[in-house]
Amino acid sequence: MFWWWAMEFAQDGDVSKFEAEDIADAMEYDGDPDVLMDALIYAGYIDQTASGRVIHDWYDYAGKLIERRKSDALRKANSRRKPAEVVRDSEDVPKDVQRTEDGHDAESICNPNPNLNHNQEDIKDSCPESPPADQDAYPSPALQFSEPGKKQGRKKPEYAPDSQYYKMAVYFKGRVDAMAADEGLTHLTDRTNLQTWADDFRKLVELDKQSDTELIKSVMDWVVKDGFWKSNVLSAEAFRRQFPKLVLAMKKPARNTYVPKNQKREIPIVPSDTEAEVTEAEFAELVRQAEERKRRKGLSGQPVAQ
């Protein structure tokens, strides 16, 4: 659980900014967080340095994995980009004409009017390229599409203010703003793009198959009150990514309360109305028993059990 959490929230291996209770929550540890932190340091899982606390040999294990993931993501992103260069025909070199099996000019099939200038938009759009195989179709009828007939990139989806997903985005932003106000923070979500948030909630419902909107609302209400998650889930994207963990954490019973090691637990004392009185005979018997224990200790050389 510790490594899993660190892959998400401490990718550089530095856990100095996290409290012991944060680590305990991440590991779902119900005991004293300070005891857990001391055990992790003592066992060598966390190194205590002059600058803070770091996970032992983090780069040798997870660091390389994280770098490989970033490299793979960058490589895939670059592979999806189309080359921007346009190859122009040279005036001195004859144009390479492709023909069909029956001998017709392939270009004349796409362009029924050969007299049009090759630079005109009609020719450019007469044979549009097919979309990439990995391009997803628009999944929701509520999304607005670009005008037909125009050759352009895929337009970002837009949601009407009365759509379900836009309302979810507005509601969650309101909950985050209220939490920020309670913490004395301002302008925490000023740069929020509600259209992007709405699309993240659509993905949560339609792609992730989380159709229980009442459960989603309950998690929204809970996450802004949780001591750990409220500082880590401040956007719809993070909410969607962490949703399974949030549901499990919300449904988990409350952890047992603990007393910090530097704070003594108060033990109530019941006052007695009457003081215990010892008679002379009882006192004499106590002295006799003490002398007997002392004598036996001298004979055996070992302490006598009290």
XYZ file of C-alpha atoms in Angstrom, residues 6 10 13 22 24 44 65 72 106 113 145 147 155 201 204 210 217 219 242 267 273:
21
model
C 3.980 6.789 -3.327
C 5.424 11.039 -3.999
C 10.452 9.493 -3.319
C -0.931 10.786 5.991
C -0.906 5.761 8.026
C 15.015 0.953 6.565
C 9.474 2.641 -13.774
C 6.203 5.672 -23.283
C -7.104 7.721 -59.617
C -13.926 18.263 -62.410
C -19.893 18.732 -33.267
C -19.781 21.861 -38.938
C -13.350 19.812 -31.725
C -17.450 13.263 -15.274
C -16.401 8.509 -15.263
C -19.832 4.378 -12.786
C -22.541 12.704 -5.173
C -18.180 10.770 -2.624
C -9.002 8.172 -7.657
C -7.465 8.590 33.758
C -15.939 9.549 50.716
